[in-house]
Amino acid sequence: MTKVSFSSQGLILSYSLQAHDLILNGSLTTARSFQNDPTLGHFFEALYIHTAPMWRQEGPHYDYAFVIMDPELEGMCGMDTACVLCFFSFKAGSIFYPCAIMRWFDHLGEAPDELTRMWMVHPSFTSNHQCNLAVIHIDTIFHAAHLIPIYGQDCVLQEILPCHSYDTFYGFYVNKFADHHTFEIVY
């Protein structure tokens, strides 16, 4: 039997699960409603977020996402950025919990960078220098995120594969130009 604990809006819930109650998933697909122009009405866009320990035999591939932390605040002030390490779900009693394991990123500063107009983030660590991880309900995932490394002055070594870039660099720009929806929500 496995003991699983996760927090949701400040409450800690613990369940003892049998192995057959736990299901691992490699991706999340959801539809979001967007309205850019009131005269055009609403339209839906599919959102795909993937996690793969081995992608095309080249290395791991983990997508990034914006997670709603405070729905009362707008833009990045109400969201955090995180790497999605795993999707899983479990059933406790008659309740089904779709969850994700996230690696958090902290904001660098209280506003976007003045030069690029993009927010900057860096990996978050606990007080004992461990990656800051959490289990969250997937309903708090708002949209996929794209991060661009803050390269600095030195040349990037050719040996650095894309799958290792998030472990190589210390800071990242939150790419608000990834798509028009991201441009509207990352301010």
XYZ file of C-alpha atoms in Angstrom, residues 105-170:
66
model
C 10.156 28.218 -10.809
C 10.301 31.500 -8.885
C 9.898 34.957 -10.427
C 13.053 37.045 -10.790
C 11.758 40.444 -9.764
C 8.301 41.915 -9.365
C 7.830 42.971 -13.002
C 8.921 42.011 -16.524
C 12.482 42.747 -17.667
C 12.682 46.354 -18.912
C 14.647 45.472 -22.058
C 12.732 42.405 -23.306
C 9.373 43.079 -21.602
C 9.355 39.402 -20.590
C 9.106 38.015 -17.077
C 12.127 36.103 -15.827
C 12.096 32.972 -13.666
C 14.618 30.614 -12.097
C 14.321 27.110 -10.603
C 12.988 27.125 -7.054
C 14.763 25.213 -4.291
C 13.821 24.335 -0.734
C 15.848 25.516 2.248
C 17.925 22.302 2.100
C 18.773 22.887 -1.608
C 16.355 20.299 -3.037
C 14.162 21.014 -6.071
C 10.888 22.562 -4.970
C 8.286 19.976 -6.019
C 4.548 19.761 -5.462
C 1.581 17.630 -6.393
C -1.287 19.727 -7.741
C -4.746 19.122 -9.167
C -4.684 19.561 -12.950
C -7.542 22.073 -12.797
C -4.999 24.650 -11.596
C -2.963 24.312 -14.831
C -4.022 27.258 -16.977
C -1.888 27.144 -20.128
C 1.326 25.735 -21.551
C 4.420 27.890 -21.004
C 7.594 28.321 -23.053
C 10.863 29.313 -21.391
C 13.929 30.767 -23.123
C 17.303 30.434 -21.362
C 19.029 33.634 -20.273
C 22.234 32.956 -22.183
C 24.658 35.514 -20.810
C 27.938 36.508 -22.503
C 29.532 33.101 -23.180
C 28.959 30.867 -26.191
C 26.688 27.880 -25.663
C 28.532 24.580 -25.990
C 27.362 22.361 -28.847
C 27.310 19.408 -26.450
C 24.348 20.903 -24.596
C 21.267 19.146 -25.931
C 17.869 20.841 -25.798
C 16.736 18.283 -23.214
C 19.515 19.431 -20.855
C 19.173 23.187 -21.324
C 16.721 23.600 -18.435
C 19.269 21.973 -16.111
C 22.210 23.952 -17.548
C 20.945 27.522 -17.299
C 20.092 29.347 -14.076
